Short mmCIF file of C-alpha atoms in Angstrom, two decimals:
data_model
loop_
_atom_site.label_atom_id
_atom_site.label_comp_id
_atom_site.label_asym_id
_atom_site.label_seq_id
_atom_site.Cartn_x
_atom_site.Cartn_y
_atom_site.Cartn_z
CA MET B 1 1.26 5.68 25.63
CA ILE B 2 3.70 3.00 24.56
CA LYS B 3 7.19 3.78 23.34
CA ALA B 4 8.89 1.15 21.17
CA ASN B 5 12.28 0.49 22.73
CA VAL B 6 14.10 -0.29 19.51
CA ASP B 7 17.91 -0.25 19.66
CA LYS B 8 19.55 3.10 18.95
CA GLU B 9 21.36 1.49 16.03
CA LEU B 10 18.07 0.97 14.22
CA SER B 11 16.61 4.39 13.46
CA THR B 12 15.67 7.81 14.79
CA THR B 13 13.55 8.89 11.80
CA HIS B 14 10.51 7.27 10.27
CA GLN B 15 10.85 7.98 6.58
CA VAL B 16 10.30 4.89 4.42
CA ARG B 17 12.43 4.47 1.28
CA VAL B 18 12.20 1.63 -1.21
CA LYS B 19 14.92 1.05 -3.81
CA GLY B 20 14.65 -1.38 -6.71
CA LEU B 21 12.27 -3.74 -4.91
CA VAL B 22 11.61 -6.98 -6.78
CA LYS B 23 9.37 -9.92 -5.96
CA HIS B 24 9.08 -12.84 -8.38
CA PHE B 25 6.92 -15.84 -7.53
CA GLU B 26 7.95 -19.21 -8.90
CA GLN B 27 5.20 -20.96 -10.82
CA ARG B 28 5.22 -24.47 -12.25
CA ARG B 29 3.39 -25.16 -15.52
CA GLY B 30 1.83 -28.38 -14.21
CA PRO B 31 2.02 -31.02 -11.45
CA PHE B 32 4.09 -33.41 -13.57
CA THR B 33 6.60 -31.03 -15.13
CA ARG B 34 9.77 -29.39 -13.90
CA THR B 35 9.34 -26.40 -16.20
CA LYS B 36 9.18 -23.20 -14.18
CA ARG B 37 8.23 -19.63 -14.90
CA PHE B 38 8.24 -16.57 -12.69
CA VAL B 39 5.38 -14.18 -12.00
CA ARG B 40 6.80 -10.66 -11.78
CA ALA B 41 4.50 -9.30 -9.09
CA VAL B 42 6.81 -6.40 -8.18
CA ASP B 43 9.44 -5.50 -10.75
CA GLY B 44 11.94 -2.86 -9.66
CA VAL B 45 9.86 -0.39 -7.60
CA SER B 46 11.49 2.64 -5.98
CA LEU B 47 9.60 5.19 -3.90
CA ASP B 48 9.88 7.42 -0.82
CA ILE B 49 7.26 8.03 1.87
CA PRO B 50 8.17 11.09 4.00
CA SER B 51 7.50 10.99 7.72
CA MET B 52 3.92 11.77 8.78
CA GLN B 53 2.64 11.78 5.19
CA THR B 54 0.49 9.42 3.13
CA LEU B 55 1.45 7.81 -0.17
CA GLY B 56 -1.56 6.53 -2.08
CA LEU B 57 -0.75 3.46 -4.21
CA VAL B 58 -3.38 2.90 -6.91
CA GLY B 59 -3.87 0.52 -9.80
CA GLU B 60 -5.98 -2.35 -11.12
CA SER B 61 -6.44 -5.59 -9.21
CA GLY B 62 -3.44 -7.85 -9.74
CA CYS B 63 -0.95 -5.07 -10.45
CA GLY B 64 1.16 -5.90 -7.37
CA LYS B 65 -0.03 -3.28 -4.84
CA THR B 66 -0.64 -5.66 -1.94
CA THR B 67 2.51 -7.66 -2.67
CA LEU B 68 4.53 -4.44 -2.58
CA GLY B 69 3.03 -3.44 0.78
CA ARG B 70 3.74 -6.84 2.31
CA CYS B 71 7.29 -6.89 0.94
CA ILE B 72 7.97 -3.50 2.54
CA LEU B 73 6.96 -4.98 5.90
CA ARG B 74 8.81 -8.24 5.19
CA LEU B 75 5.62 -10.25 5.57
CA ILE B 76 6.77 -11.58 2.21
CA GLU B 77 10.50 -11.85 1.57
CA PRO B 78 11.46 -9.79 -1.53
CA THR B 79 13.55 -11.32 -4.30
CA ALA B 80 15.83 -8.28 -4.44
CA GLY B 81 16.01 -4.61 -3.51
CA GLU B 82 16.31 -2.43 -0.41
CA VAL B 83 13.72 -1.19 2.09
CA TYR B 84 14.83 1.53 4.50
CA PHE B 85 12.97 2.48 7.64
CA GLY B 86 14.84 5.62 8.58
CA ASP B 87 18.50 4.75 7.97
CA VAL B 88 18.18 0.98 8.35
CA ASP B 89 17.68 -1.52 5.54
CA ILE B 90 15.16 -3.83 7.18
CA LEU B 91 15.90 -6.58 4.64
CA GLN B 92 19.32 -6.96 6.26
CA LEU B 93 18.04 -7.27 9.84
CA SER B 94 18.15 -10.51 11.77
CA LYS B 95 14.86 -12.05 12.89
CA ARG B 96 15.47 -10.83 16.44
CA LYS B 97 16.04 -7.20 15.43
CA LEU B 98 13.20 -7.34 12.92
CA ARG B 99 10.86 -8.56 15.65
CA ARG B 100 11.67 -5.49 17.74
CA LEU B 101 11.25 -3.17 14.77
CA ARG B 102 7.83 -4.64 13.97
CA ARG B 103 6.44 -2.59 16.83
CA ASP B 104 6.94 0.46 14.62
CA MET B 105 5.43 -1.10 11.47
CA GLN B 106 1.89 -2.44 11.23
CA ILE B 107 -0.75 -3.29 8.63
CA VAL B 108 -4.53 -3.00 8.35
CA PHE B 109 -5.76 -5.77 6.08
CA GLN B 110 -8.37 -5.42 3.37
CA ASN B 111 -11.10 -7.75 4.61
CA PRO B 112 -12.24 -7.16 8.21
CA TYR B 113 -14.31 -10.36 8.05
CA ALA B 114 -11.18 -12.46 7.47
CA SER B 115 -8.53 -10.54 9.43
CA LEU B 116 -10.16 -11.01 12.85
CA ASP B 117 -10.14 -14.37 14.64
CA PRO B 118 -13.81 -15.31 15.25
CA ARG B 119 -12.80 -17.20 18.43
CA LYS B 120 -11.25 -14.16 20.12
CA SER B 121 -13.01 -11.32 21.88
CA VAL B 122 -12.23 -7.67 21.19
CA LEU B 123 -10.09 -7.52 24.33
CA SER B 124 -8.06 -10.57 23.26
CA THR B 125 -7.71 -9.39 19.64
CA ILE B 126 -6.52 -5.85 20.36
CA GLY B 127 -4.47 -6.93 23.38
CA GLU B 128 -2.51 -9.59 21.50
CA PRO B 129 0.26 -7.22 20.25
CA LEU B 130 0.66 -5.93 23.81
CA ARG B 131 1.02 -9.45 25.22
CA THR B 132 3.54 -10.34 22.49
CA HIS B 133 5.78 -7.26 22.51
CA THR B 134 5.52 -5.92 26.06
CA SER B 135 5.58 -7.22 29.61
CA TRP B 136 2.13 -5.79 30.27
CA ARG B 137 -0.55 -8.05 31.72
CA HIS B 138 -4.25 -8.06 32.63
CA ALA B 139 -5.46 -4.70 33.99
CA ARG B 140 -2.86 -2.62 32.17
CA ILE B 141 -3.67 -4.30 28.85
CA ARG B 142 -7.39 -3.82 29.47
CA ASP B 143 -6.90 -0.11 30.14
CA ARG B 144 -4.88 0.29 26.94
CA VAL B 145 -7.51 -1.58 24.88
CA VAL B 146 -10.24 0.69 26.28
CA GLU B 147 -8.13 3.70 25.30
CA LEU B 148 -7.68 2.32 21.76
CA LEU B 149 -11.39 1.64 21.39
CA ASP B 150 -12.08 5.23 22.36
CA GLN B 151 -9.61 6.45 19.74
CA VAL B 152 -11.44 4.58 16.98
CA GLY B 153 -14.88 5.65 18.17
CA MET B 154 -16.05 2.53 20.02
CA ALA B 155 -17.21 2.05 23.62
CA SER B 156 -15.67 -0.07 26.37
CA HIS B 157 -18.74 -2.32 26.64
CA HIS B 158 -17.59 -3.95 23.37
CA LEU B 159 -14.58 -5.51 25.12
CA TYR B 160 -16.04 -8.98 25.55
CA ARG B 161 -17.95 -9.24 22.30
CA TYR B 162 -16.85 -11.29 19.28
CA PRO B 163 -16.36 -10.32 15.60
CA HIS B 164 -19.67 -11.85 14.41
CA GLU B 165 -21.51 -9.37 16.63
CA PHE B 166 -20.23 -6.32 14.72
CA SER B 167 -20.88 -4.66 11.38
CA GLY B 168 -18.18 -4.40 8.72
CA GLY B 169 -17.31 -0.84 9.69
CA GLN B 170 -17.03 -1.76 13.37
CA ARG B 171 -14.82 -4.71 12.53
CA GLN B 172 -12.49 -2.49 10.56
CA ARG B 173 -12.31 -0.07 13.49
CA ILE B 174 -11.28 -2.99 15.69
CA ALA B 175 -8.62 -3.98 13.13
CA ILE B 176 -7.34 -0.38 13.12
CA ALA B 177 -7.22 -0.34 16.93
CA ARG B 178 -5.18 -3.56 16.87
CA ALA B 179 -2.72 -2.02 14.38
CA LEU B 180 -2.33 1.06 16.61
CA ALA B 181 -1.84 -0.86 19.87
CA LEU B 182 1.96 -0.40 19.93
CA ASN B 183 1.99 3.20 18.63
CA PRO B 184 3.57 2.32 15.27
CA LYS B 185 5.27 4.96 13.14
CA PHE B 186 4.46 3.37 9.76
CA VAL B 187 1.15 1.70 8.83
CA VAL B 188 0.28 -0.07 5.58
CA LEU B 189 -3.43 0.35 4.81
CA ASP B 190 -4.26 -2.46 2.39
CA GLU B 191 -7.56 -1.28 0.85
CA PRO B 192 -9.04 -0.74 4.33
CA THR B 193 -12.42 0.35 2.95
CA ALA B 194 -12.86 -2.02 -0.01
CA ALA B 195 -15.30 -4.34 1.79
CA LEU B 196 -17.38 -1.51 3.27
CA ASP B 197 -20.39 0.55 2.19
CA VAL B 198 -19.69 3.98 0.72
CA SER B 199 -21.00 5.85 3.77
CA VAL B 200 -18.82 3.74 6.07
CA GLN B 201 -15.79 4.24 3.78
CA ALA B 202 -15.93 7.98 4.41
CA GLN B 203 -16.05 7.42 8.17
CA ILE B 204 -13.02 5.10 8.13
CA ILE B 205 -10.94 7.41 5.91
CA THR B 206 -11.80 10.40 8.10
CA LEU B 207 -10.86 8.39 11.19
CA LEU B 208 -7.50 7.40 9.69
CA MET B 209 -6.70 11.00 8.77
CA GLU B 210 -7.59 12.24 12.26
CA LEU B 211 -5.42 9.55 13.85
CA GLN B 212 -2.53 10.55 11.58
CA GLN B 213 -2.80 14.18 12.64
CA HIS B 214 -2.87 13.34 16.35
CA LEU B 215 -0.39 10.44 16.42
CA ASN B 216 2.01 11.40 13.57
CA PHE B 217 1.68 8.22 11.51
CA THR B 218 3.22 7.57 8.10
CA TYR B 219 0.79 5.74 5.80
CA LEU B 220 1.07 3.63 2.66
CA PHE B 221 -2.54 3.72 1.48
CA ILE B 222 -3.21 0.93 -1.03
CA THR B 223 -6.43 1.34 -2.99
CA HIS B 224 -8.01 0.95 -6.42
CA ASN B 225 -10.27 3.95 -5.76
CA LEU B 226 -8.65 7.11 -7.09
CA SER B 227 -11.16 9.38 -5.38
CA LEU B 228 -10.25 7.93 -1.97
CA ALA B 229 -6.55 8.24 -2.78
CA HIS B 230 -7.04 11.89 -3.73
CA TYR B 231 -8.95 12.59 -0.52
CA GLY B 232 -6.56 10.85 1.86
CA SER B 233 -3.08 11.08 0.28
CA ASN B 234 -0.33 13.67 -0.05
CA THR B 235 1.29 11.85 -2.97
CA ILE B 236 -0.11 9.26 -5.39
CA ALA B 237 1.85 6.53 -7.17
CA VAL B 238 0.13 4.70 -10.03
CA MET B 239 1.17 1.05 -10.45
CA TYR B 240 0.81 -1.18 -13.52
CA GLN B 241 2.14 -4.72 -13.94
CA GLY B 242 4.54 -4.50 -11.01
CA LYS B 243 6.00 -1.08 -11.89
CA ILE B 244 5.33 2.52 -10.92
CA VAL B 245 4.28 4.36 -14.09
CA GLU B 246 3.54 7.78 -12.57
CA ARG B 247 4.09 9.49 -9.22
CA ALA B 248 3.28 13.05 -8.17
CA ALA B 249 1.40 15.14 -5.63
CA ALA B 250 -2.24 14.05 -5.43
CA SER B 251 -3.48 17.34 -6.87
CA LYS B 252 -1.15 17.03 -9.89
CA ILE B 253 -2.27 13.50 -10.64
CA PHE B 254 -5.88 14.68 -10.80
CA ASP B 255 -5.28 18.03 -12.50
CA SER B 256 -2.66 17.04 -15.08
CA PRO B 257 -2.08 13.27 -15.42
CA LEU B 258 0.65 12.51 -17.96
CA HIS B 259 0.75 8.73 -18.34
CA PRO B 260 -1.96 7.26 -20.64
CA TYR B 261 -2.82 4.64 -18.02
CA THR B 262 -3.39 7.29 -15.35
CA GLN B 263 -5.51 9.27 -17.80
CA ALA B 264 -7.62 6.18 -18.48
CA LEU B 265 -8.10 5.50 -14.77
CA LEU B 266 -9.19 9.08 -14.12
CA SER B 267 -11.57 9.07 -17.08
CA SER B 268 -13.42 6.13 -15.53
CA THR B 269 -13.83 7.85 -12.15
CA PRO B 270 -17.44 8.99 -11.57
CA ASP B 271 -17.87 12.76 -11.42
CA LEU B 272 -21.00 14.38 -9.98
CA ASP B 273 -20.37 17.65 -11.83
CA PRO B 274 -21.74 17.27 -15.41
CA GLN B 275 -19.75 20.32 -16.55
CA SER B 276 -16.41 18.72 -15.68
CA ARG B 277 -16.98 15.23 -17.06
CA GLN B 278 -14.33 13.98 -19.44
CA GLN B 279 -14.69 11.65 -22.37
CA ARG B 280 -14.07 8.15 -21.10
CA ILE B 281 -10.96 6.38 -22.40
CA ILE B 282 -11.76 2.75 -23.21
CA LEU B 283 -8.75 0.45 -22.96
CA THR B 284 -8.75 -2.46 -25.40
CA GLY B 285 -7.56 -5.94 -24.52
CA GLY B 286 -6.93 -7.41 -21.10
CA VAL B 287 -4.23 -7.18 -18.46
CA PRO B 288 -1.10 -9.07 -19.64
CA ASP B 289 0.03 -12.25 -17.92
CA PRO B 290 2.66 -11.12 -15.35
CA ALA B 291 4.57 -14.35 -15.98
CA VAL B 292 4.88 -13.48 -19.69
CA PRO B 293 5.00 -9.66 -19.82
CA PRO B 294 5.01 -7.91 -23.20
CA SER B 295 8.23 -6.47 -24.55
CA GLY B 296 9.03 -2.81 -24.00
CA CYS B 297 6.39 -0.92 -22.05
CA ALA B 298 4.00 -3.35 -20.35
CA PHE B 299 1.08 -1.01 -21.11
CA HIS B 300 1.68 -0.66 -24.84
CA PRO B 301 -0.73 -3.44 -26.00
CA ARG B 302 -3.62 -1.46 -24.44
CA CYS B 303 -2.33 2.07 -24.88
CA PRO B 304 -4.26 4.28 -27.35
CA LYS B 305 -1.17 6.48 -27.88
CA ALA B 306 1.48 3.78 -28.35
CA VAL B 307 4.29 4.21 -30.90
CA ASP B 308 6.92 1.74 -32.11
CA ALA B 309 9.29 2.64 -29.29
CA CYS B 310 6.76 1.44 -26.73
CA ALA B 311 6.96 -2.14 -28.01
CA GLN B 312 10.74 -2.12 -28.29
CA LEU B 313 12.10 -0.30 -25.24
CA ALA B 314 11.00 -0.27 -21.62
CA PRO B 315 10.64 3.38 -20.52
CA LYS B 316 12.37 4.61 -17.38
CA LEU B 317 10.68 6.47 -14.57
CA ILE B 318 11.98 10.01 -15.06
CA GLU B 319 11.23 13.37 -13.46
CA VAL B 320 9.49 15.77 -15.82
CA GLY B 321 9.24 18.68 -13.43
CA ASN B 322 8.64 19.52 -9.78
CA GLU B 323 8.80 15.94 -8.45
CA HIS B 324 6.40 14.65 -11.08
CA MET B 325 7.72 11.24 -12.20
CA VAL B 326 6.46 9.47 -15.34
CA SER B 327 7.45 6.29 -17.16
CA CYS B 328 6.42 6.95 -20.77
CA HIS B 329 8.27 7.45 -24.07
CA LEU B 330 5.84 10.18 -25.07
CA VAL B 331 6.61 12.34 -22.02
CA GLY B 332 9.90 14.09 -21.33
CA GLU B 333 13.09 13.74 -23.36
CA GLU B 334 14.07 10.14 -22.78
CA LEU B 335 14.33 9.40 -26.55
CA PRO B 336 15.70 11.81 -29.17
CA GLN B 337 13.12 13.05 -31.65
CA ASN B 338 14.92 11.35 -34.56
CA HIS B 339 15.04 7.94 -32.86
CA PRO B 340 14.13 5.30 -35.51
CA ALA B 341 11.55 3.69 -33.22
CA LEU B 342 9.52 6.92 -33.24
CA GLU B 343 9.16 7.13 -37.00
CA ASN B 344 5.90 5.16 -37.28
CA ASN B 345 2.95 4.62 -35.02
CA VAL B 346 2.15 1.07 -33.89
#
């Protein structure tokens, strides 16, 4: 097994902490104008991922989940904030030190049909990280690739085949094997099952959980499927318009969601038990333009419980009990009961 020889000054623990992470993309209004606006893809996100645990990050398409994951890995440079891997802020590392640390941080991309080079065999694809970050060559790399294929449930006779010869599930297993080649400590799973059939999704999630138990990985599991997040995560963070609106243990999110957006997401999740089905919450309107976010709470134009305060003041993410964090004026004691903004409903 490979050990990443990162300098002692970097880190001895593998906890991931994000503080006030911001990523704004510059956007021009047209090809012949200098007027600019900024898309607030990630807008002040803070979260912790304990070592050897999984944080499920859920939300609608376009809410900033993937951008957040890539900013944490510095695949995209954040606009502001701090990202700690152990005790080291990786945003302050030089390119040389960051290159060494990358052996401990990997990503599995969403689309296995696009993330694998069609011109490279399985041996070349999985062996590429080993050729880049180690002095290993030829037979030693081949032996390691065979070992990785075995870990993800594939046989050694696949070594010289190409991506077009595999199914979607097999391709994703190859992508997972490539991410594990250097024995990383932290892996971002960017909707790793989104392009797969339901039966294959279960196999991939089970595989990832087994690998975590045996190899002590820390996962950031990005998904829009709450059921998958519940099955594979210790903690769930719900994201809306670049912000975390609720974070708690996975069981708490499902048993007692507090934010109206989380409640709406859960109400739309299919349930096979007719006795436990809830009345579906229908959200009106569409997702706001992230370049022109609404005032106050970004969710208030669609929220069925909104009050005047929601349109006037942006709520803070506060703890309401036992590590359950919520960003909502109607939860907790952020505003006094006699606050003028609470006098009338919107």
